[in-house]
């Protein structure tokens, strides 16, 4: 860390773009129908990642890939033990029924948020 900078650059812009292209390629390989993909970012930093990934998927697939957000706050099992989280908006640009949903977050540690997001997703369809 540089003393005058409060952050560390992990990936440069071009390296991040390559990483997103690789990730998009892997998602496309696993998808049954790219037109049925729905990327849902987990607030807060998963939302912009989902948008960028959806754009890259759309570029590679040659069709629109929808992106939105899914807030799992009220589905967490640790609400009593962690500081209060302010709920964020859930934005579903299309119904989830019949879609291949990809949850996008910026970090994976214990899997608690992913589990809560899956529970939240089940309430939508």
mmCIF file with all atom_site columns, C-alpha atoms in Angstrom:
data_model
loop_
_atom_site.group_PDB
_atom_site.id
_atom_site.type_symbol
_atom_site.label_atom_id
_atom_site.label_alt_id
_atom_site.label_comp_id
_atom_site.label_asym_id
_atom_site.label_entity_id
_atom_site.label_seq_id
_atom_site.pdbx_PDB_ins_code
_atom_site.Cartn_x
_atom_site.Cartn_y
_atom_site.Cartn_z
_atom_site.occupancy
_atom_site.B_iso_or_equiv
_atom_site.pdbx_formal_charge
_atom_site.auth_seq_id
_atom_site.auth_comp_id
_atom_site.auth_asym_id
_atom_site.auth_atom_id
_atom_site.pdbx_PDB_model_num
ATOM 1   C CA . UNK A 1 1   ? 0.000   0.000   0.000   1.00 0.00 ? 1   UNK A CA 1
ATOM 2   C CA . UNK A 1 2   ? 1.312   3.460   -0.916  1.00 0.00 ? 2   UNK A CA 1
ATOM 3   C CA . UNK A 1 3   ? 1.231   5.803   2.117   1.00 0.00 ? 3   UNK A CA 1
ATOM 4   C CA . UNK A 1 4   ? -0.731  8.559   0.322   1.00 0.00 ? 4   UNK A CA 1
ATOM 5   C CA . UNK A 1 5   ? -3.220  6.143   -1.239  1.00 0.00 ? 5   UNK A CA 1
ATOM 6   C CA . UNK A 1 6   ? -5.986  4.494   0.808   1.00 0.00 ? 6   UNK A CA 1
ATOM 7   C CA . UNK A 1 7   ? -6.308  1.596   -1.636  1.00 0.00 ? 7   UNK A CA 1
ATOM 8   C CA . UNK A 1 8   ? -4.279  -1.008  -3.484  1.00 0.00 ? 8   UNK A CA 1
ATOM 9   C CA . UNK A 1 9   ? -4.743  -1.649  -7.193  1.00 0.00 ? 9   UNK A CA 1
ATOM 10  C CA . UNK A 1 10  ? -5.248  -5.398  -7.627  1.00 0.00 ? 10  UNK A CA 1
ATOM 11  C CA . UNK A 1 11  ? -6.063  -5.405  -11.343 1.00 0.00 ? 11  UNK A CA 1
ATOM 12  C CA . UNK A 1 12  ? -5.403  -2.730  -13.918 1.00 0.00 ? 12  UNK A CA 1
ATOM 13  C CA . UNK A 1 13  ? -8.226  -1.691  -16.253 1.00 0.00 ? 13  UNK A CA 1
ATOM 14  C CA . UNK A 1 14  ? -7.063  -3.976  -19.092 1.00 0.00 ? 14  UNK A CA 1
ATOM 15  C CA . UNK A 1 15  ? -6.502  -6.902  -16.700 1.00 0.00 ? 15  UNK A CA 1
ATOM 16  C CA . UNK A 1 16  ? -9.991  -6.459  -15.248 1.00 0.00 ? 16  UNK A CA 1
ATOM 17  C CA . UNK A 1 17  ? -11.495 -6.389  -18.756 1.00 0.00 ? 17  UNK A CA 1
ATOM 18  C CA . UNK A 1 18  ? -9.675  -9.655  -19.624 1.00 0.00 ? 18  UNK A CA 1
ATOM 19  C CA . UNK A 1 19  ? -10.921 -11.225 -16.402 1.00 0.00 ? 19  UNK A CA 1
ATOM 20  C CA . UNK A 1 20  ? -14.518 -10.209 -17.142 1.00 0.00 ? 20  UNK A CA 1
ATOM 21  C CA . UNK A 1 21  ? -14.218 -11.594 -20.690 1.00 0.00 ? 21  UNK A CA 1
ATOM 22  C CA . UNK A 1 22  ? -12.924 -14.915 -19.335 1.00 0.00 ? 22  UNK A CA 1
ATOM 23  C CA . UNK A 1 23  ? -15.680 -15.084 -16.759 1.00 0.00 ? 23  UNK A CA 1
ATOM 24  C CA . UNK A 1 24  ? -18.326 -14.242 -19.372 1.00 0.00 ? 24  UNK A CA 1
ATOM 25  C CA . UNK A 1 25  ? -16.956 -16.967 -21.645 1.00 0.00 ? 25  UNK A CA 1
ATOM 26  C CA . UNK A 1 26  ? -17.204 -19.517 -18.837 1.00 0.00 ? 26  UNK A CA 1
ATOM 27  C CA . UNK A 1 27  ? -20.789 -18.492 -18.052 1.00 0.00 ? 27  UNK A CA 1
ATOM 28  C CA . UNK A 1 28  ? -21.705 -18.816 -21.740 1.00 0.00 ? 28  UNK A CA 1
ATOM 29  C CA . UNK A 1 29  ? -20.173 -22.299 -21.892 1.00 0.00 ? 29  UNK A CA 1
ATOM 30  C CA . UNK A 1 30  ? -22.363 -23.397 -18.974 1.00 0.00 ? 30  UNK A CA 1
ATOM 31  C CA . UNK A 1 31  ? -25.547 -21.641 -20.127 1.00 0.00 ? 31  UNK A CA 1
ATOM 32  C CA . UNK A 1 32  ? -28.204 -23.622 -21.940 1.00 0.00 ? 32  UNK A CA 1
ATOM 33  C CA . UNK A 1 33  ? -29.669 -20.520 -23.618 1.00 0.00 ? 33  UNK A CA 1
ATOM 34  C CA . UNK A 1 34  ? -27.830 -17.184 -23.345 1.00 0.00 ? 34  UNK A CA 1
ATOM 35  C CA . UNK A 1 35  ? -31.097 -15.391 -24.076 1.00 0.00 ? 35  UNK A CA 1
ATOM 36  C CA . UNK A 1 36  ? -32.534 -16.774 -20.827 1.00 0.00 ? 36  UNK A CA 1
ATOM 37  C CA . UNK A 1 37  ? -29.672 -15.612 -18.617 1.00 0.00 ? 37  UNK A CA 1
ATOM 38  C CA . UNK A 1 38  ? -30.486 -13.192 -15.818 1.00 0.00 ? 38  UNK A CA 1
ATOM 39  C CA . UNK A 1 39  ? -27.620 -11.758 -13.783 1.00 0.00 ? 39  UNK A CA 1
ATOM 40  C CA . UNK A 1 40  ? -28.526 -10.495 -10.327 1.00 0.00 ? 40  UNK A CA 1
ATOM 41  C CA . UNK A 1 41  ? -25.966 -8.469  -8.437  1.00 0.00 ? 41  UNK A CA 1
ATOM 42  C CA . UNK A 1 42  ? -25.932 -8.574  -4.654  1.00 0.00 ? 42  UNK A CA 1
ATOM 43  C CA . UNK A 1 43  ? -25.768 -5.024  -3.243  1.00 0.00 ? 43  UNK A CA 1
ATOM 44  C CA . UNK A 1 44  ? -23.750 -3.130  -3.105  1.00 0.00 ? 44  UNK A CA 1
ATOM 45  C CA . UNK A 1 45  ? -20.634 -3.992  -5.079  1.00 0.00 ? 45  UNK A CA 1
ATOM 46  C CA . UNK A 1 46  ? -22.104 -7.017  -6.854  1.00 0.00 ? 46  UNK A CA 1
ATOM 47  C CA . UNK A 1 47  ? -24.587 -4.791  -8.705  1.00 0.00 ? 47  UNK A CA 1
ATOM 48  C CA . UNK A 1 48  ? -22.077 -2.932  -10.909 1.00 0.00 ? 48  UNK A CA 1
ATOM 49  C CA . UNK A 1 49  ? -20.186 -6.190  -11.483 1.00 0.00 ? 49  UNK A CA 1
ATOM 50  C CA . UNK A 1 50  ? -23.397 -7.863  -12.690 1.00 0.00 ? 50  UNK A CA 1
ATOM 51  C CA . UNK A 1 51  ? -24.027 -4.980  -15.082 1.00 0.00 ? 51  UNK A CA 1
ATOM 52  C CA . UNK A 1 52  ? -20.529 -5.135  -16.582 1.00 0.00 ? 52  UNK A CA 1
ATOM 53  C CA . UNK A 1 53  ? -20.669 -8.926  -16.827 1.00 0.00 ? 53  UNK A CA 1
ATOM 54  C CA . UNK A 1 54  ? -24.106 -8.799  -18.498 1.00 0.00 ? 54  UNK A CA 1
ATOM 55  C CA . UNK A 1 55  ? -22.783 -6.312  -21.056 1.00 0.00 ? 55  UNK A CA 1
ATOM 56  C CA . UNK A 1 56  ? -19.815 -8.570  -21.807 1.00 0.00 ? 56  UNK A CA 1
ATOM 57  C CA . UNK A 1 57  ? -22.062 -11.628 -22.044 1.00 0.00 ? 57  UNK A CA 1
ATOM 58  C CA . UNK A 1 58  ? -24.317 -9.733  -24.427 1.00 0.00 ? 58  UNK A CA 1
ATOM 59  C CA . UNK A 1 59  ? -21.354 -8.729  -26.564 1.00 0.00 ? 59  UNK A CA 1
ATOM 60  C CA . UNK A 1 60  ? -20.067 -12.305 -26.765 1.00 0.00 ? 60  UNK A CA 1
ATOM 61  C CA . UNK A 1 61  ? -23.510 -13.885 -27.279 1.00 0.00 ? 61  UNK A CA 1
ATOM 62  C CA . UNK A 1 62  ? -24.756 -11.257 -29.712 1.00 0.00 ? 62  UNK A CA 1
ATOM 63  C CA . UNK A 1 63  ? -27.943 -10.680 -27.721 1.00 0.00 ? 63  UNK A CA 1
ATOM 64  C CA . UNK A 1 64  ? -29.157 -8.771  -24.702 1.00 0.00 ? 64  UNK A CA 1
ATOM 65  C CA . UNK A 1 65  ? -28.426 -10.342 -21.328 1.00 0.00 ? 65  UNK A CA 1
ATOM 66  C CA . UNK A 1 66  ? -30.553 -8.883  -18.539 1.00 0.00 ? 66  UNK A CA 1
ATOM 67  C CA . UNK A 1 67  ? -29.079 -7.667  -15.254 1.00 0.00 ? 67  UNK A CA 1
ATOM 68  C CA . UNK A 1 68  ? -30.673 -6.535  -12.018 1.00 0.00 ? 68  UNK A CA 1
ATOM 69  C CA . UNK A 1 69  ? -30.157 -6.723  -8.282  1.00 0.00 ? 69  UNK A CA 1
ATOM 70  C CA . UNK A 1 70  ? -31.276 -8.977  -5.444  1.00 0.00 ? 70  UNK A CA 1
ATOM 71  C CA . UNK A 1 71  ? -31.068 -7.856  -1.826  1.00 0.00 ? 71  UNK A CA 1
ATOM 72  C CA . UNK A 1 72  ? -30.783 -10.797 0.589   1.00 0.00 ? 72  UNK A CA 1
ATOM 73  C CA . UNK A 1 73  ? -30.780 -8.679  3.775   1.00 0.00 ? 73  UNK A CA 1
ATOM 74  C CA . UNK A 1 74  ? -33.958 -10.103 5.315   1.00 0.00 ? 74  UNK A CA 1
ATOM 75  C CA . UNK A 1 75  ? -32.948 -13.673 4.499   1.00 0.00 ? 75  UNK A CA 1
ATOM 76  C CA . UNK A 1 76  ? -29.665 -13.628 6.414   1.00 0.00 ? 76  UNK A CA 1
ATOM 77  C CA . UNK A 1 77  ? -29.239 -15.924 9.401   1.00 0.00 ? 77  UNK A CA 1
ATOM 78  C CA . UNK A 1 78  ? -26.898 -13.505 11.172  1.00 0.00 ? 78  UNK A CA 1
ATOM 79  C CA . UNK A 1 79  ? -29.154 -10.442 11.473  1.00 0.00 ? 79  UNK A CA 1
ATOM 80  C CA . UNK A 1 80  ? -28.906 -10.489 15.262  1.00 0.00 ? 80  UNK A CA 1
ATOM 81  C CA . UNK A 1 81  ? -25.129 -10.763 15.405  1.00 0.00 ? 81  UNK A CA 1
ATOM 82  C CA . UNK A 1 82  ? -23.957 -8.185  12.852  1.00 0.00 ? 82  UNK A CA 1
ATOM 83  C CA . UNK A 1 83  ? -24.438 -4.430  12.668  1.00 0.00 ? 83  UNK A CA 1
ATOM 84  C CA . UNK A 1 84  ? -27.682 -3.262  11.122  1.00 0.00 ? 84  UNK A CA 1
ATOM 85  C CA . UNK A 1 85  ? -27.710 -3.486  7.359   1.00 0.00 ? 85  UNK A CA 1
ATOM 86  C CA . UNK A 1 86  ? -29.843 -1.079  5.400   1.00 0.00 ? 86  UNK A CA 1
ATOM 87  C CA . UNK A 1 87  ? -31.886 -2.996  2.856   1.00 0.00 ? 87  UNK A CA 1
ATOM 88  C CA . UNK A 1 88  ? -31.309 -2.124  -0.785  1.00 0.00 ? 88  UNK A CA 1
ATOM 89  C CA . UNK A 1 89  ? -33.710 -2.324  -3.695  1.00 0.00 ? 89  UNK A CA 1
ATOM 90  C CA . UNK A 1 90  ? -34.311 -5.601  -5.478  1.00 0.00 ? 90  UNK A CA 1
ATOM 91  C CA . UNK A 1 91  ? -34.621 -4.877  -9.192  1.00 0.00 ? 91  UNK A CA 1
ATOM 92  C CA . UNK A 1 92  ? -35.829 -7.692  -11.415 1.00 0.00 ? 92  UNK A CA 1
ATOM 93  C CA . UNK A 1 93  ? -35.957 -6.475  -15.036 1.00 0.00 ? 93  UNK A CA 1
ATOM 94  C CA . UNK A 1 94  ? -37.757 -9.681  -16.073 1.00 0.00 ? 94  UNK A CA 1
ATOM 95  C CA . UNK A 1 95  ? -39.527 -12.486 -14.174 1.00 0.00 ? 95  UNK A CA 1
ATOM 96  C CA . UNK A 1 96  ? -37.137 -15.111 -12.803 1.00 0.00 ? 96  UNK A CA 1
ATOM 97  C CA . UNK A 1 97  ? -39.332 -18.067 -13.808 1.00 0.00 ? 97  UNK A CA 1
ATOM 98  C CA . UNK A 1 98  ? -37.698 -20.035 -16.612 1.00 0.00 ? 98  UNK A CA 1
ATOM 99  C CA . UNK A 1 99  ? -34.467 -18.039 -16.423 1.00 0.00 ? 99  UNK A CA 1
ATOM 100 C CA . UNK A 1 100 ? -30.938 -19.221 -15.775 1.00 0.00 ? 100 UNK A CA 1
ATOM 101 C CA . UNK A 1 101 ? -30.062 -16.940 -12.875 1.00 0.00 ? 101 UNK A CA 1
ATOM 102 C CA . UNK A 1 102 ? -26.464 -16.045 -12.073 1.00 0.00 ? 102 UNK A CA 1
ATOM 103 C CA . UNK A 1 103 ? -25.861 -14.413 -8.699  1.00 0.00 ? 103 UNK A CA 1
ATOM 104 C CA . UNK A 1 104 ? -22.985 -11.931 -8.755  1.00 0.00 ? 104 UNK A CA 1
ATOM 105 C CA . UNK A 1 105 ? -21.136 -10.654 -5.703  1.00 0.00 ? 105 UNK A CA 1
ATOM 106 C CA . UNK A 1 106 ? -17.749 -9.059  -5.224  1.00 0.00 ? 106 UNK A CA 1
ATOM 107 C CA . UNK A 1 107 ? -16.490 -11.515 -2.609  1.00 0.00 ? 107 UNK A CA 1
ATOM 108 C CA . UNK A 1 108 ? -17.140 -15.002 -1.265  1.00 0.00 ? 108 UNK A CA 1
ATOM 109 C CA . UNK A 1 109 ? -16.097 -15.714 2.298   1.00 0.00 ? 109 UNK A CA 1
ATOM 110 C CA . UNK A 1 110 ? -18.396 -17.965 4.346   1.00 0.00 ? 110 UNK A CA 1
ATOM 111 C CA . UNK A 1 111 ? -21.146 -18.339 1.755   1.00 0.00 ? 111 UNK A CA 1
ATOM 112 C CA . UNK A 1 112 ? -23.719 -16.768 4.075   1.00 0.00 ? 112 UNK A CA 1
ATOM 113 C CA . UNK A 1 113 ? -24.655 -14.029 1.639   1.00 0.00 ? 113 UNK A CA 1
ATOM 114 C CA . UNK A 1 114 ? -24.931 -16.489 -1.253  1.00 0.00 ? 114 UNK A CA 1
ATOM 115 C CA . UNK A 1 115 ? -27.205 -18.739 0.815   1.00 0.00 ? 115 UNK A CA 1
ATOM 116 C CA . UNK A 1 116 ? -29.347 -15.767 1.844   1.00 0.00 ? 116 UNK A CA 1
ATOM 117 C CA . UNK A 1 117 ? -29.517 -14.633 -1.795  1.00 0.00 ? 117 UNK A CA 1
ATOM 118 C CA . UNK A 1 118 ? -30.712 -18.089 -2.860  1.00 0.00 ? 118 UNK A CA 1
ATOM 119 C CA . UNK A 1 119 ? -33.422 -17.936 -0.198  1.00 0.00 ? 119 UNK A CA 1
ATOM 120 C CA . UNK A 1 120 ? -34.410 -14.447 -1.380  1.00 0.00 ? 120 UNK A CA 1
ATOM 121 C CA . UNK A 1 121 ? -34.501 -15.648 -4.979  1.00 0.00 ? 121 UNK A CA 1
ATOM 122 C CA . UNK A 1 122 ? -36.928 -18.428 -4.050  1.00 0.00 ? 122 UNK A CA 1
ATOM 123 C CA . UNK A 1 123 ? -39.420 -15.813 -2.852  1.00 0.00 ? 123 UNK A CA 1
ATOM 124 C CA . UNK A 1 124 ? -39.491 -14.348 -6.381  1.00 0.00 ? 124 UNK A CA 1
ATOM 125 C CA . UNK A 1 125 ? -40.169 -17.538 -8.291  1.00 0.00 ? 125 UNK A CA 1
#
